[in-house]
């Protein structure tokens, strides 16, 4: 019996998606019932055969069906190799579930992206009320991309500065991503851009701490996005929040290794920045480069305002609290400018733990556009080295400190 015959066997759908798998012997075409398995469109699932075409055909059937709530199924117990994919809307179906129970692998070689957009692997575009869920694994197989990264190999002929994002969600609304494991993306693991009302929950994201630019989740030009109950360890920001974002809620996240939770970098091209109403709570940072970070370029304009970091725990973090309004690709190499992004109404409440460097609070604000209305409340940070004491460093940072045990706050009134 061939792998194709195995994959095209019986699918058992248990209530609430308890278990779905490929069986043996005969085919049930779920398209007649609102369920569309990639196996029924020719997917083999042996981890070697290219199943890209089967995924696209299954998507077309799911998207165009007259059923209001169809489900596209990636069955368990199989590994599906797929090349670059774009799942496009709008769809006839009102609500689509993309159910990942098996494993989805990217090609191992960057050559598979020849003449294609190198920034994308799987993209969901223009689809509203999409639910991506399941208990499968999405593996970006990024090691060969990392080995030719210009960031770590700048003198390598043909090095690459742009690599695929594992999953992109573009121009969407009322959608969600839940219960998925993402590993080893060539670059960012999940990108949310141009979306409204997007929920992310119960994710496990893993990549080596040495992997370049492998952000866990990046949010850009989106509003009303929530992230909850995630464990993220990568070579870059666990969560990064870009420009034109508002009403972003992050809670119950474990971060590490990585670069922390970052707002920015913002204003690199001199644009007018608009970021507001960001709430980050109940995050544990374990051996990360940064904790709660805001970073902007001097050439930028606009604002970052109404930001709250609360109930954060730090375990040997290099920069637990950091604002860098003078961010530069090469530290200290950017000329001082009369412009800047105004950072205001930022509250740090209930933060504790250890810093692996002496400066636990570093507020490096612009002399031209100072940080204002900064609040430090109920903070106790100690050195991860019992023989040392932590300090604060403030430049042009104005605000109030309440109940800060250590280090001594340095805000200007």
Short mmCIF file of C-alpha atoms in Angstrom, two decimals:
data_model
loop_
_atom_site.label_atom_id
_atom_site.label_comp_id
_atom_site.label_asym_id
_atom_site.label_seq_id
_atom_site.Cartn_x
_atom_site.Cartn_y
_atom_site.Cartn_z
CA UNK A 1 0.00 0.00 0.00
CA UNK A 2 1.47 3.37 -1.01
CA UNK A 3 1.79 6.41 1.23
CA UNK A 4 -0.83 8.14 -0.93
CA UNK A 5 -3.31 5.32 -0.34
CA UNK A 6 -2.58 5.49 3.38
CA UNK A 7 -3.13 9.25 3.53
CA UNK A 8 -6.35 8.98 1.52
CA UNK A 9 -7.86 6.48 3.92
CA UNK A 10 -10.55 6.98 6.54
CA UNK A 11 -10.60 10.20 8.56
CA UNK A 12 -12.18 9.98 11.99
CA UNK A 13 -13.60 13.31 13.14
CA UNK A 14 -14.20 13.39 16.91
CA UNK A 15 -16.35 16.05 18.49
CA UNK A 16 -14.48 19.27 19.25
CA UNK A 17 -11.63 18.03 17.04
CA UNK A 18 -10.55 15.49 19.63
CA UNK A 19 -8.63 13.42 17.06
CA UNK A 20 -8.44 13.37 13.30
CA UNK A 21 -6.11 11.03 11.49
CA UNK A 22 -5.56 9.23 8.23
CA UNK A 23 -6.69 5.61 8.35
CA UNK A 24 -6.57 2.70 5.94
CA UNK A 25 -8.43 1.07 3.11
CA UNK A 26 -10.97 3.49 1.67
CA UNK A 27 -11.70 7.16 1.13
CA UNK A 28 -14.28 9.40 2.75
CA UNK A 29 -14.63 12.68 0.87
CA UNK A 30 -15.29 15.22 3.59
CA UNK A 31 -16.13 17.94 1.08
CA UNK A 32 -19.71 16.61 1.09
CA UNK A 33 -19.98 17.40 4.80
CA UNK A 34 -18.04 20.65 5.06
CA UNK A 35 -14.75 18.93 5.90
CA UNK A 36 -11.92 19.07 3.38
CA UNK A 37 -8.86 16.91 4.04
CA UNK A 38 -5.69 17.59 2.09
CA UNK A 39 -5.45 13.80 1.72
CA UNK A 40 -8.54 13.82 -0.50
CA UNK A 41 -6.78 16.19 -2.89
CA UNK A 42 -3.65 14.11 -3.36
CA UNK A 43 -1.46 14.94 -0.35
CA UNK A 44 0.90 12.09 0.50
CA UNK A 45 2.23 13.16 3.89
CA UNK A 46 5.51 11.28 3.79
CA UNK A 47 7.65 14.37 4.44
CA UNK A 48 9.36 13.98 1.06
CA UNK A 49 6.67 14.38 -1.61
CA UNK A 50 5.71 17.96 -2.47
CA UNK A 51 2.13 18.38 -1.20
CA UNK A 52 1.80 22.06 -2.14
CA UNK A 53 -0.72 21.46 -4.92
CA UNK A 54 -2.95 19.34 -2.71
CA UNK A 55 -3.01 22.06 -0.04
CA UNK A 56 -4.01 24.69 -2.59
CA UNK A 57 -6.75 22.50 -4.06
CA UNK A 58 -8.12 21.72 -0.63
CA UNK A 59 -8.11 25.43 0.19
CA UNK A 60 -9.96 26.33 -3.00
CA UNK A 61 -12.62 23.76 -2.19
CA UNK A 62 -12.90 25.00 1.38
CA UNK A 63 -12.98 28.68 0.45
CA UNK A 64 -15.55 28.26 -2.34
CA UNK A 65 -17.93 25.85 -0.60
CA UNK A 66 -21.50 26.83 0.16
CA UNK A 67 -21.14 25.53 3.73
CA UNK A 68 -20.96 28.45 6.16
CA UNK A 69 -18.42 26.91 8.57
CA UNK A 70 -16.16 24.50 6.65
CA UNK A 71 -12.95 22.94 7.98
CA UNK A 72 -9.76 22.27 6.04
CA UNK A 73 -7.95 19.38 7.69
CA UNK A 74 -4.25 18.55 7.86
CA UNK A 75 -4.48 15.05 9.40
CA UNK A 76 -2.31 13.81 12.23
CA UNK A 77 0.36 11.10 12.08
CA UNK A 78 1.69 12.54 8.82
CA UNK A 79 4.30 15.11 7.80
CA UNK A 80 3.43 17.27 4.81
CA UNK A 81 6.18 18.99 2.83
CA UNK A 82 4.88 22.20 1.27
CA UNK A 83 6.63 24.96 -0.64
CA UNK A 84 5.52 28.59 -0.66
CA UNK A 85 1.76 28.84 -0.19
CA UNK A 86 -0.77 31.68 -0.23
CA UNK A 87 -4.28 31.01 0.98
CA UNK A 88 -6.34 33.88 -0.41
CA UNK A 89 -9.78 35.29 0.28
CA UNK A 90 -12.41 36.54 0.30
CA UNK A 91 -14.26 33.25 0.58
CA UNK A 92 -17.87 32.18 0.15
CA UNK A 93 -17.69 30.52 3.55
CA UNK A 94 -18.38 32.84 6.47
CA UNK A 95 -16.11 31.09 8.97
CA UNK A 96 -13.26 28.74 8.06
CA UNK A 97 -11.29 26.48 10.38
CA UNK A 98 -7.80 25.53 9.21
CA UNK A 99 -7.17 22.51 11.41
CA UNK A 100 -3.52 21.48 11.76
CA UNK A 101 -3.24 18.09 13.44
CA UNK A 102 -0.26 16.70 11.54
CA UNK A 103 3.10 18.29 10.81
CA UNK A 104 3.81 20.82 8.06
CA UNK A 105 7.44 21.20 6.97
CA UNK A 106 9.11 23.80 4.76
CA UNK A 107 11.77 22.82 2.22
CA UNK A 108 15.21 22.65 3.82
CA UNK A 109 17.03 24.50 1.03
CA UNK A 110 16.76 28.24 0.33
CA UNK A 111 16.99 27.29 -3.35
CA UNK A 112 13.31 26.32 -3.14
CA UNK A 113 12.56 30.08 -3.07
CA UNK A 114 14.38 30.84 -6.33
CA UNK A 115 12.32 33.43 -8.28
CA UNK A 116 9.84 33.61 -5.39
CA UNK A 117 9.26 36.14 -2.60
CA UNK A 118 11.95 35.18 -0.07
CA UNK A 119 10.02 36.74 2.82
CA UNK A 120 7.11 34.30 2.84
CA UNK A 121 6.37 30.64 3.37
CA UNK A 122 2.68 30.26 4.35
CA UNK A 123 0.47 33.32 3.93
CA UNK A 124 -3.21 33.84 4.74
CA UNK A 125 -4.42 36.93 2.88
CA UNK A 126 -7.73 38.75 2.89
CA UNK A 127 -9.65 36.19 4.94
CA UNK A 128 -12.07 37.18 7.68
CA UNK A 129 -13.24 34.94 10.53
CA UNK A 130 -10.44 32.43 9.98
CA UNK A 131 -9.54 30.05 12.78
CA UNK A 132 -6.16 28.34 12.55
CA UNK A 133 -5.95 25.72 15.24
CA UNK A 134 -4.95 22.17 16.09
CA UNK A 135 -2.15 20.41 17.88
CA UNK A 136 0.29 19.91 15.02
CA UNK A 137 3.74 21.33 14.40
CA UNK A 138 4.79 23.84 11.76
CA UNK A 139 8.51 23.53 11.05
CA UNK A 140 10.23 26.26 9.04
CA UNK A 141 13.48 24.23 8.73
CA UNK A 142 15.47 27.45 8.99
CA UNK A 143 19.01 26.24 9.70
CA UNK A 144 20.34 26.67 6.16
CA UNK A 145 18.92 30.18 6.03
CA UNK A 146 20.63 31.04 9.33
CA UNK A 147 23.94 29.69 8.01
CA UNK A 148 23.85 32.18 5.13
CA UNK A 149 22.44 35.14 7.06
CA UNK A 150 24.16 38.46 6.41
CA UNK A 151 23.63 39.34 10.06
CA UNK A 152 25.99 36.61 11.23
CA UNK A 153 27.96 36.07 8.02
CA UNK A 154 28.36 39.57 6.50
CA UNK A 155 31.37 38.57 4.39
CA UNK A 156 29.75 35.46 2.93
CA UNK A 157 29.22 35.81 -0.83
CA UNK A 158 25.52 35.62 -1.53
CA UNK A 159 24.49 36.04 2.10
CA UNK A 160 20.80 36.78 2.64
CA UNK A 161 19.25 39.55 4.73
CA UNK A 162 15.67 38.46 4.04
CA UNK A 163 14.30 35.02 4.84
CA UNK A 164 10.80 33.52 4.97
CA UNK A 165 8.32 34.20 7.74
CA UNK A 166 6.64 30.91 8.64
CA UNK A 167 3.07 32.23 8.90
CA UNK A 168 1.72 35.57 7.71
CA UNK A 169 -1.79 36.84 8.38
CA UNK A 170 -2.50 39.84 6.17
CA UNK A 171 -5.57 42.09 5.83
CA UNK A 172 -7.83 40.03 8.06
CA UNK A 173 -10.41 40.54 10.78
CA UNK A 174 -12.05 38.53 13.56
CA UNK A 175 -9.52 35.70 13.20
CA UNK A 176 -7.40 33.56 15.50
CA UNK A 177 -4.34 31.32 15.85
CA UNK A 178 -4.41 28.76 18.65
CA UNK A 179 -2.80 25.57 19.97
CA UNK A 180 -0.04 25.41 17.36
CA UNK A 181 3.65 24.63 17.78
CA UNK A 182 5.96 26.60 15.49
CA UNK A 183 9.66 25.76 15.31
CA UNK A 184 12.77 26.95 13.47
CA UNK A 185 11.33 29.56 11.15
CA UNK A 186 13.97 31.01 8.79
CA UNK A 187 12.98 34.45 10.07
CA UNK A 188 9.91 35.69 11.99
CA UNK A 189 7.57 32.89 13.06
CA UNK A 190 4.21 34.73 13.01
CA UNK A 191 3.42 38.07 11.37
CA UNK A 192 0.11 39.90 11.89
CA UNK A 193 -0.25 42.86 9.51
CA UNK A 194 -3.25 44.90 8.51
CA UNK A 195 -5.57 42.94 10.81
CA UNK A 196 -8.26 43.84 13.33
CA UNK A 197 -9.54 41.74 16.20
CA UNK A 198 -7.01 38.91 16.05
CA UNK A 199 -6.59 36.47 18.94
CA UNK A 200 -3.49 34.35 19.56
CA UNK A 201 -3.40 31.74 22.31
CA UNK A 202 -1.70 28.60 23.56
CA UNK A 203 1.28 28.80 21.21
CA UNK A 204 4.67 27.19 21.61
CA UNK A 205 7.37 28.87 19.51
CA UNK A 206 10.92 27.53 19.53
CA UNK A 207 14.15 28.40 17.72
CA UNK A 208 17.77 28.46 18.92
CA UNK A 209 18.83 31.57 20.80
CA UNK A 210 21.55 32.01 18.18
CA UNK A 211 19.16 32.02 15.20
CA UNK A 212 19.08 35.48 13.52
CA UNK A 213 15.91 37.58 13.26
CA UNK A 214 13.62 34.76 14.36
CA UNK A 215 11.06 36.90 16.20
CA UNK A 216 8.26 34.91 17.76
CA UNK A 217 5.30 37.16 16.93
CA UNK A 218 5.44 40.51 15.13
CA UNK A 219 2.43 42.83 14.95
CA UNK A 220 2.31 45.63 12.39
CA UNK A 221 -0.45 48.04 11.26
CA UNK A 222 -3.03 46.16 13.33
CA UNK A 223 -5.56 46.95 16.04
CA UNK A 224 -7.23 44.91 18.76
CA UNK A 225 -4.78 42.02 18.89
CA UNK A 226 -4.49 39.76 21.93
CA UNK A 227 -1.77 37.25 22.80
CA UNK A 228 -2.25 34.96 25.79
CA UNK A 229 -0.75 31.77 27.19
CA UNK A 230 2.32 31.46 24.99
CA UNK A 231 5.80 30.04 25.51
CA UNK A 232 8.29 31.69 23.17
CA UNK A 233 12.03 31.12 22.89
CA UNK A 234 13.86 32.43 19.82
CA UNK A 235 16.91 34.35 18.59
CA UNK A 236 15.15 37.73 18.52
CA UNK A 237 12.15 39.44 20.13
CA UNK A 238 9.66 37.06 21.67
CA UNK A 239 6.99 39.60 20.73
CA UNK A 240 7.61 42.76 18.73
CA UNK A 241 5.06 45.52 18.19
CA UNK A 242 5.54 47.70 15.15
CA UNK A 243 4.06 50.92 13.81
CA UNK A 244 0.39 51.84 13.35
CA UNK A 245 -0.71 49.56 16.15
CA UNK A 246 -3.19 50.12 18.94
CA UNK A 247 -5.10 48.16 21.54
CA UNK A 248 -2.62 45.30 21.82
CA UNK A 249 -2.93 42.98 24.84
CA UNK A 250 -0.19 40.55 25.85
CA UNK A 251 -0.61 38.34 28.92
CA UNK A 252 0.62 35.09 30.47
CA UNK A 253 3.71 34.66 28.30
CA UNK A 254 7.01 32.96 29.07
CA UNK A 255 9.86 34.52 27.07
CA UNK A 256 13.35 33.14 26.68
CA UNK A 257 15.78 32.86 25.10
CA UNK A 258 15.27 35.98 23.05
CA UNK A 259 15.31 39.76 23.08
CA UNK A 260 12.22 40.30 25.21
CA UNK A 261 8.95 42.10 24.45
CA UNK A 262 9.71 45.11 22.27
CA UNK A 263 7.74 48.06 21.01
CA UNK A 264 9.71 49.04 17.92
CA UNK A 265 11.99 49.78 16.40
CA UNK A 266 9.96 52.74 15.16
CA UNK A 267 10.54 55.69 12.85
CA UNK A 268 13.58 54.37 11.02
CA UNK A 269 12.56 56.02 7.74
CA UNK A 270 11.56 59.31 9.31
CA UNK A 271 7.87 58.41 9.21
CA UNK A 272 5.13 59.57 11.57
CA UNK A 273 4.77 56.86 14.21
CA UNK A 274 1.38 56.01 15.76
CA UNK A 275 1.45 53.44 18.57
CA UNK A 276 -0.91 53.54 21.55
CA UNK A 277 -2.82 51.49 24.11
CA UNK A 278 -0.39 48.61 24.55
CA UNK A 279 -0.85 46.44 27.65
CA UNK A 280 1.73 43.80 28.60
CA UNK A 281 1.13 41.79 31.78
CA UNK A 282 2.17 38.60 33.55
CA UNK A 283 5.24 37.88 31.44
CA UNK A 284 8.21 35.87 32.69
CA UNK A 285 11.56 36.70 31.11
CA UNK A 286 14.22 34.01 31.42
CA UNK A 287 17.81 34.91 30.50
CA UNK A 288 16.71 37.33 27.77
CA UNK A 289 18.67 40.25 26.31
CA UNK A 290 15.87 42.66 27.21
CA UNK A 291 12.69 42.65 29.19
CA UNK A 292 10.20 45.46 28.57
CA UNK A 293 11.70 47.51 25.75
CA UNK A 294 10.70 50.55 23.67
CA UNK A 295 13.04 51.56 20.86
CA UNK A 296 12.72 54.44 18.40
CA UNK A 297 14.94 56.13 15.82
CA UNK A 298 15.81 59.81 16.16
CA UNK A 299 14.65 60.59 12.61
CA UNK A 300 11.12 59.44 13.42
CA UNK A 301 8.17 61.61 14.40
CA UNK A 302 4.82 60.94 16.00
CA UNK A 303 4.05 59.19 19.28
CA UNK A 304 4.15 56.11 21.47
CA UNK A 305 1.69 56.59 24.32
CA UNK A 306 -0.49 54.88 26.90
CA UNK A 307 1.75 51.86 27.41
CA UNK A 308 1.50 49.59 30.47
CA UNK A 309 3.97 46.91 31.57
CA UNK A 310 2.72 45.22 34.74
CA UNK A 311 3.40 42.14 36.84
CA UNK A 312 6.57 41.14 35.01
CA UNK A 313 9.18 38.72 36.38
CA UNK A 314 12.83 38.81 35.35
CA UNK A 315 15.30 35.96 35.70
CA UNK A 316 18.83 37.14 34.90
CA UNK A 317 17.81 39.61 32.19
CA UNK A 318 20.38 42.02 30.73
CA UNK A 319 18.06 45.03 30.39
CA UNK A 320 14.90 44.45 32.42
CA UNK A 321 13.48 47.94 31.74
CA UNK A 322 14.77 49.87 28.76
CA UNK A 323 13.70 52.81 26.62
CA UNK A 324 16.07 53.70 23.79
CA UNK A 325 14.92 56.80 21.96
CA UNK A 326 18.29 56.99 20.17
CA UNK A 327 18.16 53.53 18.58
CA UNK A 328 20.72 52.92 15.84
CA UNK A 329 21.78 49.90 13.80
CA UNK A 330 25.31 50.47 15.10
CA UNK A 331 25.24 51.58 18.73
CA UNK A 332 26.32 55.23 19.10
CA UNK A 333 26.97 55.69 15.37
CA UNK A 334 23.85 57.73 14.51
CA UNK A 335 24.16 61.50 14.52
CA UNK A 336 22.00 63.33 17.04
CA UNK A 337 18.88 64.77 15.41
CA UNK A 338 16.43 67.53 16.41
CA UNK A 339 13.50 65.16 15.76
CA UNK A 340 12.20 62.14 17.63
CA UNK A 341 9.19 60.01 18.50
CA UNK A 342 7.44 61.32 21.62
CA UNK A 343 7.15 58.56 24.25
CA UNK A 344 4.62 59.36 26.98
CA UNK A 345 2.28 57.84 29.53
CA UNK A 346 4.31 54.69 30.06
CA UNK A 347 3.69 52.80 33.31
CA UNK A 348 5.85 50.05 34.81
CA UNK A 349 3.91 48.48 37.68
CA UNK A 350 4.74 45.47 39.85
CA UNK A 351 8.07 44.40 38.30
CA UNK A 352 10.56 42.17 40.10
CA UNK A 353 13.47 39.81 39.60
CA UNK A 354 17.14 39.87 38.68
CA UNK A 355 19.31 41.74 36.23
CA UNK A 356 22.46 40.23 34.72
CA UNK A 357 23.91 43.73 34.20
CA UNK A 358 24.47 46.58 36.64
CA UNK A 359 21.96 48.94 34.99
CA UNK A 360 18.52 47.42 35.59
CA UNK A 361 16.52 50.50 34.53
CA UNK A 362 17.82 52.31 31.46
CA UNK A 363 15.73 55.21 30.14
CA UNK A 364 17.73 56.75 27.30
CA UNK A 365 15.48 59.50 25.97
CA UNK A 366 16.00 62.23 23.40
CA UNK A 367 17.25 65.68 24.29
CA UNK A 368 15.00 67.07 21.56
CA UNK A 369 11.82 65.12 22.35
CA UNK A 370 12.04 63.90 25.93
CA UNK A 371 10.07 61.03 27.44
CA UNK A 372 7.23 62.34 29.63
CA UNK A 373 4.76 60.97 32.17
CA UNK A 374 6.77 57.85 32.93
CA UNK A 375 5.59 55.96 36.02
CA UNK A 376 7.70 53.49 37.99
CA UNK A 377 5.59 51.78 40.65
CA UNK A 378 6.22 48.83 42.98
CA UNK A 379 9.53 47.74 41.47
CA UNK A 380 12.20 45.58 43.07
CA UNK A 381 15.12 44.50 40.91
CA UNK A 382 18.31 42.91 42.16
CA UNK A 383 21.53 41.75 40.61
CA UNK A 384 21.80 38.16 39.40
CA UNK A 385 25.31 38.40 40.89
CA UNK A 386 24.94 38.45 44.65
CA UNK A 387 28.15 40.51 45.00
CA UNK A 388 26.83 43.44 42.96
CA UNK A 389 24.17 46.15 43.18
CA UNK A 390 21.93 47.37 40.35
CA UNK A 391 21.43 51.01 39.40
CA UNK A 392 19.21 53.20 37.25
CA UNK A 393 20.26 55.36 34.32
CA UNK A 394 17.97 58.13 33.07
CA UNK A 395 18.49 60.69 30.34
CA UNK A 396 15.72 63.21 29.64
CA UNK A 397 13.12 60.94 31.24
CA UNK A 398 10.37 62.71 33.19
CA UNK A 399 7.80 61.20 35.52
CA UNK A 400 7.12 59.80 38.97
CA UNK A 401 8.31 56.87 41.06
CA UNK A 402 6.10 55.22 43.68
CA UNK A 403 7.19 52.38 45.92
CA UNK A 404 10.40 51.56 44.05
CA UNK A 405 12.47 49.43 46.44
CA UNK A 406 15.50 49.09 44.20
CA UNK A 407 17.27 50.38 42.28
CA UNK A 408 16.95 54.02 43.24
CA UNK A 409 14.80 55.71 40.58
CA UNK A 410 16.32 58.51 38.53
CA UNK A 411 13.32 60.11 36.84
CA UNK A 412 13.16 63.87 36.52
CA UNK A 413 10.00 65.54 37.76
#
